[in-house]
Short mmCIF file of C-alpha atoms in Angstrom, two decimals:
data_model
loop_
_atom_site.label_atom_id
_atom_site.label_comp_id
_atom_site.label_asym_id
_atom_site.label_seq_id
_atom_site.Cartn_x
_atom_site.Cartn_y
_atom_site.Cartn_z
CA UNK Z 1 103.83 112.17 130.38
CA UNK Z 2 105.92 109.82 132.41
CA UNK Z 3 105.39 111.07 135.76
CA UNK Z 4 107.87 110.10 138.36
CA UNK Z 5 107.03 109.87 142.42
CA UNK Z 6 109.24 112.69 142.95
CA UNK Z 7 107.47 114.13 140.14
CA UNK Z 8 103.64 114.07 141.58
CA UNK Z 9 104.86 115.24 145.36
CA UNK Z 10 106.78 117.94 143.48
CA UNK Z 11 103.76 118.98 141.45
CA UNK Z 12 101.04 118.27 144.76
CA UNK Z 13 103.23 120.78 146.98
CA UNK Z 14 104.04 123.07 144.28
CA UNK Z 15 100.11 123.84 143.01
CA UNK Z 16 99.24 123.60 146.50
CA UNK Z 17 96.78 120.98 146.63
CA UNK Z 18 95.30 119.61 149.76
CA UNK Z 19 93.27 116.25 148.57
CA UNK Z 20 93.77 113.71 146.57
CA UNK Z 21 91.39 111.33 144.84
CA UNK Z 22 92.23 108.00 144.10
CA UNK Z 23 89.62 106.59 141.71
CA UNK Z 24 88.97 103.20 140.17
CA UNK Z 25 86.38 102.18 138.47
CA UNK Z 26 83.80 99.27 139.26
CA UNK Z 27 82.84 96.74 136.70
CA UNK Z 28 79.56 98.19 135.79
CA UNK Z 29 81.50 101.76 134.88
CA UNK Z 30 80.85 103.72 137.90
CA UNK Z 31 83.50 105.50 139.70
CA UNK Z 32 84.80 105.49 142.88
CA UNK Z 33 87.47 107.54 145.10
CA UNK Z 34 88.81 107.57 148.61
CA UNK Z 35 90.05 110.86 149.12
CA UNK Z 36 93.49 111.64 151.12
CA UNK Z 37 95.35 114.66 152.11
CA UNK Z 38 98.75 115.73 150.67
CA UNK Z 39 100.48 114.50 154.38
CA UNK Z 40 99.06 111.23 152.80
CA UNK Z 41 100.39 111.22 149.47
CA UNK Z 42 104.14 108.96 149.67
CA UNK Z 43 102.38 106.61 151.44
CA UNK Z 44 99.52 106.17 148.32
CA UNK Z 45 102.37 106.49 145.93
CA UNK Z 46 103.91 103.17 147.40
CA UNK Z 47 101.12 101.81 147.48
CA UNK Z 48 100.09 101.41 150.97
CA UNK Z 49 96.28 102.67 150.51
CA UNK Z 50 93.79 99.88 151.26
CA UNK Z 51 89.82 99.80 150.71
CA UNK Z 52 87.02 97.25 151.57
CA UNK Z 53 86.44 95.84 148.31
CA UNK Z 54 83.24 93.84 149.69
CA UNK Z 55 81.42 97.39 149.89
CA UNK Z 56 81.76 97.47 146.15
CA UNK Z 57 79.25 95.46 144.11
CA UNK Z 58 80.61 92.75 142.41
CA UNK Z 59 84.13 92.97 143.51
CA UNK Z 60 84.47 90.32 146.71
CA UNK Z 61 83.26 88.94 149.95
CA UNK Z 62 83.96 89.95 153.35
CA UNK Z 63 86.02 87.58 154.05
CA UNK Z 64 88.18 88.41 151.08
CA UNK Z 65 87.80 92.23 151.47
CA UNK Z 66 91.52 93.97 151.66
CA UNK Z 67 92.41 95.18 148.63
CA UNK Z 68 95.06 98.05 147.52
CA UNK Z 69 95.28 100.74 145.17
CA UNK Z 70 98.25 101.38 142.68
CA UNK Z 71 97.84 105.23 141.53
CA UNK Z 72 99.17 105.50 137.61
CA UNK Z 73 101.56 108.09 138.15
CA UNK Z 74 101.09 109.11 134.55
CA UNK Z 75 97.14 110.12 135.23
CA UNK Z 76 97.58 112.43 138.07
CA UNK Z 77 95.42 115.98 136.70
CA UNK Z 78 94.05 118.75 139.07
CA UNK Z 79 90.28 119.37 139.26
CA UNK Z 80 90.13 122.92 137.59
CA UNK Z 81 86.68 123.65 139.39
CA UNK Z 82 87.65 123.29 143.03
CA UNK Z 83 89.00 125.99 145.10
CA UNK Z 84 92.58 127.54 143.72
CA UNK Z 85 94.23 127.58 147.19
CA UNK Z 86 93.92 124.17 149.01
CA UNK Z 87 93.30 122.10 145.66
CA UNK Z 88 91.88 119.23 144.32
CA UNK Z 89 93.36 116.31 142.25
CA UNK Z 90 93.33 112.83 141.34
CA UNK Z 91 95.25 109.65 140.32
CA UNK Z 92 93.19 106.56 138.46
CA UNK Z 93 94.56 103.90 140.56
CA UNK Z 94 94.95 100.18 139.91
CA UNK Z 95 92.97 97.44 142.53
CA UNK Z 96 95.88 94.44 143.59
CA UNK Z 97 95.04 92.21 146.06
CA UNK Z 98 97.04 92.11 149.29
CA UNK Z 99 99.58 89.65 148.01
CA UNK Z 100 100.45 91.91 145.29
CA UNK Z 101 98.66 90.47 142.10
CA UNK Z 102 96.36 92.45 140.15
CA UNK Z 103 92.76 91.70 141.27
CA UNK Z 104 90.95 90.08 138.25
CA UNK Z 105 87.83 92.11 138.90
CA UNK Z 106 89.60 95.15 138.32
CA UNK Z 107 87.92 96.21 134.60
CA UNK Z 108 91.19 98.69 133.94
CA UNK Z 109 93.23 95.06 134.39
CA UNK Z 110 91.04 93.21 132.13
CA UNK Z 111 91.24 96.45 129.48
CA UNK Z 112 95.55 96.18 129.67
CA UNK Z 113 95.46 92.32 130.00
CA UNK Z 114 94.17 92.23 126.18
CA UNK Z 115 96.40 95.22 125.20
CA UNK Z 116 99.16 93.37 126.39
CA UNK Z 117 98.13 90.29 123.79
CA UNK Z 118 97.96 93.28 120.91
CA UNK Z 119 101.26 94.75 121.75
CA UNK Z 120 103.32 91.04 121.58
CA UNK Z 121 101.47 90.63 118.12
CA UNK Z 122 103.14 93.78 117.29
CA UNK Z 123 100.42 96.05 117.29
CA UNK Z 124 99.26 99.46 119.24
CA UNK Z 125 94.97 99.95 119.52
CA UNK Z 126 94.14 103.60 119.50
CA UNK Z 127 90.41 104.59 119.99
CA UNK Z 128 88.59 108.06 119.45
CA UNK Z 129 85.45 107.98 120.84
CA UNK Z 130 82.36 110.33 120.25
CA UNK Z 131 80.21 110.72 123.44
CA UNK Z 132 76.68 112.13 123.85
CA UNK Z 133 74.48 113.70 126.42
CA UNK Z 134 71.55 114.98 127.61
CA UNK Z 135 71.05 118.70 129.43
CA UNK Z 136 68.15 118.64 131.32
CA UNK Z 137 66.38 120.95 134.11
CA UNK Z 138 66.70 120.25 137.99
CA UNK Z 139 63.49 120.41 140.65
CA UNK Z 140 63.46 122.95 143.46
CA UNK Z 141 65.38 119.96 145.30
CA UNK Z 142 67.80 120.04 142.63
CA UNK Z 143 66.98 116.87 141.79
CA UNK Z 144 67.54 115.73 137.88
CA UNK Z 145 64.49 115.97 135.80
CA UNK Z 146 64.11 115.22 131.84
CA UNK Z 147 62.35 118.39 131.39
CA UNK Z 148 63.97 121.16 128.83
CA UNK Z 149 62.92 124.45 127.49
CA UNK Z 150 64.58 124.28 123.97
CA UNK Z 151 63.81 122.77 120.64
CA UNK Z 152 67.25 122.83 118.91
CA UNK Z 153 68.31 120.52 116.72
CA UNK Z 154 71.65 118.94 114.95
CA UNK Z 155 74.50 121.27 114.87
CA UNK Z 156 71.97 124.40 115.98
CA UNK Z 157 73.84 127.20 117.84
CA UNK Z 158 72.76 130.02 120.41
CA UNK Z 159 70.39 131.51 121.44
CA UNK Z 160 67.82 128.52 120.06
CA UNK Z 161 70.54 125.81 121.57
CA UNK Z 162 69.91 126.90 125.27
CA UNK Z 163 73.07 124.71 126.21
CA UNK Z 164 75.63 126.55 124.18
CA UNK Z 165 77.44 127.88 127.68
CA UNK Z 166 77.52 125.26 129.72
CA UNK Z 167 79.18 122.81 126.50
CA UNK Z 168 81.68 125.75 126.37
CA UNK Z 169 82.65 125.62 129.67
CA UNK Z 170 82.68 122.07 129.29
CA UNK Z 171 85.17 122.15 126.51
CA UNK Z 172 87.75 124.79 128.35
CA UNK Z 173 87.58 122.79 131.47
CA UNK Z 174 88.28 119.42 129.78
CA UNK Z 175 91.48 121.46 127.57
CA UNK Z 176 92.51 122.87 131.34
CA UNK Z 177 92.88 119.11 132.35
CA UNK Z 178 95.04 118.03 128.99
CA UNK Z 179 92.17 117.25 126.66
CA UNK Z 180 92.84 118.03 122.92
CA UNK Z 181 88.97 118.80 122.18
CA UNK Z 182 88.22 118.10 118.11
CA UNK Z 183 84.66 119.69 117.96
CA UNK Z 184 82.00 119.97 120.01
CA UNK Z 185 77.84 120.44 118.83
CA UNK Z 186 74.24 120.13 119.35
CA UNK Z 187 72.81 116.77 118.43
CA UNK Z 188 69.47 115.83 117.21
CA UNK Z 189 67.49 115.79 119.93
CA UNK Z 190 66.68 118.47 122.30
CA UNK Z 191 69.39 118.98 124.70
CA UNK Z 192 71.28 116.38 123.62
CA UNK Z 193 74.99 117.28 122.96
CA UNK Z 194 78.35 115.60 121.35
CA UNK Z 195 81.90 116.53 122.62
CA UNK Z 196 84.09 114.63 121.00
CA UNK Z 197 87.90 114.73 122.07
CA UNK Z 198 91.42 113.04 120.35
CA UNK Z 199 91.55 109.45 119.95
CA UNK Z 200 94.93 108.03 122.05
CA UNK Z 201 95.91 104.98 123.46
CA UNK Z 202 93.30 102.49 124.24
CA UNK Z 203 94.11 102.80 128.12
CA UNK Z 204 94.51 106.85 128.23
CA UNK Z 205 91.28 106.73 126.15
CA UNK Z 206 88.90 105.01 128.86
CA UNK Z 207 90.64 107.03 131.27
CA UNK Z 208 89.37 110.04 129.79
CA UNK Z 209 86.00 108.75 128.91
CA UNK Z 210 85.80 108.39 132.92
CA UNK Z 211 87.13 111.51 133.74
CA UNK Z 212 84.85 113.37 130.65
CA UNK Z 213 81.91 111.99 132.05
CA UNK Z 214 83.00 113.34 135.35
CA UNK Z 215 83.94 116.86 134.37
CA UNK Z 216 80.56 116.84 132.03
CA UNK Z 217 78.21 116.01 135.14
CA UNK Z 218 80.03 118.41 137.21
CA UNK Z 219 80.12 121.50 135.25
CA UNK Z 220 76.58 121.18 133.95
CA UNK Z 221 75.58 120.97 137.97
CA UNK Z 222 77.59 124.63 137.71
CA UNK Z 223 74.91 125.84 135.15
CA UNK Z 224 71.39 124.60 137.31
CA UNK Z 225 71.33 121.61 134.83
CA UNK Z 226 71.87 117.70 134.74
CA UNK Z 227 74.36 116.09 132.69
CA UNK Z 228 72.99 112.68 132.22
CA UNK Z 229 74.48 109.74 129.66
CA UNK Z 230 71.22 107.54 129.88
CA UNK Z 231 70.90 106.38 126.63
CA UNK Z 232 66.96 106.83 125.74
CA UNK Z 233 65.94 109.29 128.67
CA UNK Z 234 62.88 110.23 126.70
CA UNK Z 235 60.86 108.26 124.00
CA UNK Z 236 59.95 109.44 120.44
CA UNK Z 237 63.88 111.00 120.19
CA UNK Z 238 67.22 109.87 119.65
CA UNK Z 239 69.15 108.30 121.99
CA UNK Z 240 73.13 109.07 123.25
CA UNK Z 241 75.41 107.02 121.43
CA UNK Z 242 78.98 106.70 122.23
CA UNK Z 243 80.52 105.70 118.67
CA UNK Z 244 83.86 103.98 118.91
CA UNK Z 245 86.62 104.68 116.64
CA UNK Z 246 89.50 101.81 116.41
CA UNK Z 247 92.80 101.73 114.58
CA UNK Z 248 95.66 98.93 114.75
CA UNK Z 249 99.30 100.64 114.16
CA UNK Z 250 102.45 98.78 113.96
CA UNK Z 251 106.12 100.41 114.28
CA UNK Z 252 104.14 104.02 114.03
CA UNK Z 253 102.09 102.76 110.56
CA UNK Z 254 98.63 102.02 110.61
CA UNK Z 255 97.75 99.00 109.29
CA UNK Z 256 94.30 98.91 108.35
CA UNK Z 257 95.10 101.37 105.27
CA UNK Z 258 95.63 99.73 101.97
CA UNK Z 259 95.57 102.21 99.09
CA UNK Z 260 95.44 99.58 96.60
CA UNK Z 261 91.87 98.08 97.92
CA UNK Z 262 88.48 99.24 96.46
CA UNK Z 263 87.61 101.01 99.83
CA UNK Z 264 91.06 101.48 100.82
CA UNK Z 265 91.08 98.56 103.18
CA UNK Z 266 94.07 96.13 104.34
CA UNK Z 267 93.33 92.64 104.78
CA UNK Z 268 94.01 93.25 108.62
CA UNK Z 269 91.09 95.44 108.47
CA UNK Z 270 88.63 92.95 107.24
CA UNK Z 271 89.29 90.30 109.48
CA UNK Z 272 88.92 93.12 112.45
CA UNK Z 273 85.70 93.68 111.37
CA UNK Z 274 84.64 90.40 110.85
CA UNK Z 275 85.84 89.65 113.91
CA UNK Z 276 83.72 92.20 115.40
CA UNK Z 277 80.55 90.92 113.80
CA UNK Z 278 81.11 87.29 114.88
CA UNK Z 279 81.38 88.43 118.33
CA UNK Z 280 78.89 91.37 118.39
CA UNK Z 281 76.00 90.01 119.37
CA UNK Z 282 77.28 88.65 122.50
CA UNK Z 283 79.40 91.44 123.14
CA UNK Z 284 76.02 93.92 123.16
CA UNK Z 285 75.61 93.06 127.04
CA UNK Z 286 78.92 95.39 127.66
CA UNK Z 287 78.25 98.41 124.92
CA UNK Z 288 74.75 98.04 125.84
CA UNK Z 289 74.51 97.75 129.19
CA UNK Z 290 71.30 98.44 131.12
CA UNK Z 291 67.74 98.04 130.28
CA UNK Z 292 67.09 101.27 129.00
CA UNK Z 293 70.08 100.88 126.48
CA UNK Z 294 67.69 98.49 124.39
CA UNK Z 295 65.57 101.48 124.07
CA UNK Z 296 68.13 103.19 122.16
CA UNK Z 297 68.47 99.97 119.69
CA UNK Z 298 65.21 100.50 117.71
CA UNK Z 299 64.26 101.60 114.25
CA UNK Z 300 63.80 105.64 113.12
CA UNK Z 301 66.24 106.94 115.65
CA UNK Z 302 69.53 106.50 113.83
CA UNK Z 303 70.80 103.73 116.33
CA UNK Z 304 72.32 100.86 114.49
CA UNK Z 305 70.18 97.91 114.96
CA UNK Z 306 71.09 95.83 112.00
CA UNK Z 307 74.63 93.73 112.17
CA UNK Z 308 76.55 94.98 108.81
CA UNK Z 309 79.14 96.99 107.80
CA UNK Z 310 79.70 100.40 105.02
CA UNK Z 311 82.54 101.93 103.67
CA UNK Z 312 79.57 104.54 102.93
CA UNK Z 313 76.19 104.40 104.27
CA UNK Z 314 76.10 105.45 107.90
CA UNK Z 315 72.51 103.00 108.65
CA UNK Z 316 74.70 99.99 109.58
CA UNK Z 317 76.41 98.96 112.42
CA UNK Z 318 80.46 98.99 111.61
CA UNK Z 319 80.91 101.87 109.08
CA UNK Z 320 84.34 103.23 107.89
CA UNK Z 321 84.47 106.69 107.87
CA UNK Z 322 85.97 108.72 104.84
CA UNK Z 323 89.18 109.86 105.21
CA UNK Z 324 91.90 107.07 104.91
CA UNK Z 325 95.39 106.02 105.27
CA UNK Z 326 96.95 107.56 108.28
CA UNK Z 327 93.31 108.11 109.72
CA UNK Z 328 92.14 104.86 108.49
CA UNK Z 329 89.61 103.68 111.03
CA UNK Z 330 86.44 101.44 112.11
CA UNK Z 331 83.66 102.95 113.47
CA UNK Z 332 81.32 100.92 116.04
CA UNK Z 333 78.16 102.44 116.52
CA UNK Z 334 76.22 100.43 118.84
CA UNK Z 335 77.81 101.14 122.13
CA UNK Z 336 76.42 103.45 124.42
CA UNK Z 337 77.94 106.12 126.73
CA UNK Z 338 76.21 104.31 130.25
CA UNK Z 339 78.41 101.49 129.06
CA UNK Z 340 82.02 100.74 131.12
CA UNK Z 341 84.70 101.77 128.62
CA UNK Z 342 87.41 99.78 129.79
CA UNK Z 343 85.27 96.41 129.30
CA UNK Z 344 84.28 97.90 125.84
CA UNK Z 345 87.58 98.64 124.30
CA UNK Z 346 88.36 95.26 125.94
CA UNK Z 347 86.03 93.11 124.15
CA UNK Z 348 86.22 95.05 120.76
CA UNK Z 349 89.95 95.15 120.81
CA UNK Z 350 89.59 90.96 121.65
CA UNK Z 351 87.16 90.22 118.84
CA UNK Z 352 89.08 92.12 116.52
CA UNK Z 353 92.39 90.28 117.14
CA UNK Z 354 90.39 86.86 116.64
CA UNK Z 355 89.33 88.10 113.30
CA UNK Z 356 92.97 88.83 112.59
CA UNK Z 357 94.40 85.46 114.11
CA UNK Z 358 91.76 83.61 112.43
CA UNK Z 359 91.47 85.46 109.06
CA UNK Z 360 87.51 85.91 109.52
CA UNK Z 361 86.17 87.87 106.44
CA UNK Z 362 83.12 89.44 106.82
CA UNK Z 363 80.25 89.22 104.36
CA UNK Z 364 79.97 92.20 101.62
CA UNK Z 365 79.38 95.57 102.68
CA UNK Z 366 75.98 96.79 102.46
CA UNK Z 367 75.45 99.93 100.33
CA UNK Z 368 72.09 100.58 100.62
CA UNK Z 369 69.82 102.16 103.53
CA UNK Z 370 69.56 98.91 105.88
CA UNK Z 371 66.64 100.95 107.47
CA UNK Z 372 64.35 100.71 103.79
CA UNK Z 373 64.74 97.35 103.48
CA UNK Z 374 62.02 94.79 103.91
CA UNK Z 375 62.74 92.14 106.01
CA UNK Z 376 63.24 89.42 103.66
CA UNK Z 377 65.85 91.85 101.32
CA UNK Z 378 67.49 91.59 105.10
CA UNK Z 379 67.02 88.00 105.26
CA UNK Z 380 68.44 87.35 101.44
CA UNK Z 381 71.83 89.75 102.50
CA UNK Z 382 71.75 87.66 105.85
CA UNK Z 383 71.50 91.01 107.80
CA UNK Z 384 70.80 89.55 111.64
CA UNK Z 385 69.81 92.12 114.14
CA UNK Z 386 71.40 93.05 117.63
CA UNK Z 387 69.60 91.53 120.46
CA UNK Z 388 66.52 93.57 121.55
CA UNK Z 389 66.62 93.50 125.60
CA UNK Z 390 69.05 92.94 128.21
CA UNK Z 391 68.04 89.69 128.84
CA UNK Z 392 69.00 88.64 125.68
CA UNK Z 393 72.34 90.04 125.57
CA UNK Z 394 73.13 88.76 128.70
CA UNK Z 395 72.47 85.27 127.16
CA UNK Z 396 74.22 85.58 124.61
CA UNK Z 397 77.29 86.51 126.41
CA UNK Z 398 77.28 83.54 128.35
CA UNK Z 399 77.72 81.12 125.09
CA UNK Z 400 80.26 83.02 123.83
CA UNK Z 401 84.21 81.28 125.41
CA UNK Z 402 86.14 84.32 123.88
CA UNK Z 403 83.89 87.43 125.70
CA UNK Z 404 83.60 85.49 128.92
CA UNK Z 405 87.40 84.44 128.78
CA UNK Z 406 88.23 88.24 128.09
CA UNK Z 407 86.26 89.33 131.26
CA UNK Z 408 87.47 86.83 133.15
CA UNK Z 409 85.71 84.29 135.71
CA UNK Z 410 85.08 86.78 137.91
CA UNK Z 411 83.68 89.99 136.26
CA UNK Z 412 81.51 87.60 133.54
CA UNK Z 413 80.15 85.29 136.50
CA UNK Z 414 79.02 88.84 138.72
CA UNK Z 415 78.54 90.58 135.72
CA UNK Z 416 75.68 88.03 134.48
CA UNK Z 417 74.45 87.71 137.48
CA UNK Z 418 74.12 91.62 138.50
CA UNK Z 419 72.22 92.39 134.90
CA UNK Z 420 69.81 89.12 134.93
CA UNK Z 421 68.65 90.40 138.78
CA UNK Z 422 68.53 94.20 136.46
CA UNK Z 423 66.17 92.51 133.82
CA UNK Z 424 63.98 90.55 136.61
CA UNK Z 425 63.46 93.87 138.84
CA UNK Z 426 62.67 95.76 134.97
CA UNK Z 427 60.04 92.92 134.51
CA UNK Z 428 58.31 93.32 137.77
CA UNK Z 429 57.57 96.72 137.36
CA UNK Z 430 54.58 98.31 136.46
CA UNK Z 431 55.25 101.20 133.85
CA UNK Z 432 53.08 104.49 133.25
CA UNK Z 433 52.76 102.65 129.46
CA UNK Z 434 51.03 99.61 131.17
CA UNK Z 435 48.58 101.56 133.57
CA UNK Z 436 47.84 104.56 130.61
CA UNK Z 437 46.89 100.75 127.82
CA UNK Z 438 45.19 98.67 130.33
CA UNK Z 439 43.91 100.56 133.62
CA UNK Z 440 41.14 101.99 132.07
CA UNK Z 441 39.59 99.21 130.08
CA UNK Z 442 40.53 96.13 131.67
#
């Protein structure tokens, strides 16, 4: 859009809004604000806000706690559900330390610092993601539950898919605030859904995962329900994916489309994805982030598991969907939506570009249903598996120099740390599972 200052006070005084949210976003994906009032707005715009970044986990210590926020002019949107006279709207903001550099645990700075290392090889990354979600029931307390009353299934409609309204309103809120919605469904599961919105920039595109997740949680609360992006809320179903769709362009062309190749492929687009799959299995402790992703990751629910690629089949875990030139793209289908989108796009746009630089070609695609295979047909095609709980993701992050030099000293170091405390609190509990095997005959 190319807001101006002048621009955003015109536009604040104008719609008559009254607060102001400046958001950021911490390195495990949740968001923050500090909210202001309009008599507060030129002094946020030159950048004169300050918060207590040791009250944020894994930012810094308390001796190290001033730190700023930049608003991006260009993000500035008005909350379409708050009150129409005294109004509500925000600006993603940018976290600099009080010397003026950009704070390195800042995940929307570690997101542009690899874009910037695309755009002086020449190229723009644009990403369309598909996000899923769970409706479920609140208690008396209104507290979130996992229970629902329907039994719909993929692409069911009303009255058997009992959250037909509340996606609706979903989808006219998010085109209120700018979205260009594509299509939005019931998925498999019971009261799971899919909105899926226009792929843009890499940058605009994890802003808008944060502010879709936002909007989604707040106008399901509208409807008595819970909007929640766990990945496997309930066993014995499928779990929320959030499918990433990636393109390279350069001078407006995209070049991973190659009319001449079998598939349609450019050699650009074959090192991205082999790229991808030399890095993936230590990049699964970002776009799988929490224990319960790993419950997601598991045979007979449609989750990729297996590490291959298709310019067909949709079983493995890089698959290139049909239509081509222009809308040439690769499809990652292991990350989830409880996953922080700016360190996603951030370590899939990195291990992509070290395909490219280093001309990595990835093994043959696999045609066949990875999911019927025995394992030693696996073993023969060398099909390796994703790792299978936090722990080991977490692990394998740490040996990888690229991922960790991506993320940066800080956010790998507090990152690691924060998930392997995650996965020692998981193993210390005692699960309904354990007491319903054991209790009774032990």
């Amino acid at each position: 859009m190319g807001y101006t200052k002048e621009d955003v006070i015109r536009l604040v005084q104008e719609e008559d809004v009254e607060f102001i949210r400046l958001q950021f976003t911490d390195i495990f994906g949740t968001l923050k604000n500090i909210a202001i009032t309009a008599s507060q707005l030129e002094r946020a715009l030159d950048n004169k806000c300050m918060f207590d970044g040791s009250s944020i986990e894994g930012f810094v210590r308390i001796e190290e706690s001033d730190m700023y926020l930049h608003p991006d002019l260009d993000t500035f949107a008005i909350f379409p559900w708050r009150p129409q006279q005294g109004k509500v709207a925000r600006l993603i903001c940018d976290i600099y330390r009080p010397d003026g550099t950009a704070f390195e645990g800042d995940p929307r700075y570690v997101l542009k610092r690899v874009l910037k290392e695309a755009e002086e090889m020449g190229y723009q990354f644009d990403v369309g993601p598909e996000c899923e979600f769970f409706l479920y029931h609140t208690d008396d307390n209104g507290q979130p539950t996992t229970i629902t009353h329907e039994k719909a299934g993929y692409f069911d409609l009303g009255p058997v898919d009992l959250g037909e309204n509340a996606r609706r309103d979903m989808v006219l809120t998010l085109e209120t605030m700018g979205f260009e919605i594509e299509s939005s469904h019931h998925e498999v599961a019971p009261a799971q859904h899919e909105i899926d919105f226009r792929y843009d920039d890499a940058l605009t595109t994890a802003d808008n995962i944060m502010t879709f997740k936002l909007t989604v949680k707040t106008i399901a609360k509208r409807h008595g329900l819970h909007a929640t992006f766990m990945p496997k809320p309930k066993a014995g179903i499928n779990g929320s994916g959030m499918h990433i769709n990636m393109s390279l362009s350069r001078d407006g062309k995209n070049i991973f489309a190659d009319p001449e190749d079998e598939v349609g492929l450019s050699r650009e687009a074959y090192y991205f994805i082999g790229g991808l799959m030399k890095h993936i299995h230590c990049m699964t402790a970002i776009t799988n982030p929490i224990v319960n992703s790993y419950k997601r990751l598991v045979p007979g629910f449609e989750a990729p598991v297996y590490v291959a690629w298709s310019a067909h089949n949709r079983s493995p875990l890089i698959r290139i969907p049909g239509i081509r030139t222009e809308g040439t793209r690769i499809e990652l289908r292991c990350p989830d939506p409880s996953s922080n989108p700016y360190l996603v796009l951030a370590v899939c746009l990195a291990a992509g570009l070290d395909g490219i630089k280093n001309q990595i070609m990835p093994p043959a695609q696999v045609e066949r249903n990875i999911f019927e295979m025995t394992d030693r047909e696996r073993k023969e095609l060398g099909i390796t598996t994703l790792p299978d709980n936090l722990l080991t993701a977490v692990e394998a992050m740490e040996s990888d120099e690229l991922i960790c030099k991506v993320l940066g000293e800080h956010i790998a170091k507090n990152y690691c740390q924060a998930k392997r405390s995650e996965w020692a609190q998981y193993s210390r509990n005692v699960t309904e599972w354990e007491l319903e095997q054991y209790l009774y005959r032990i």
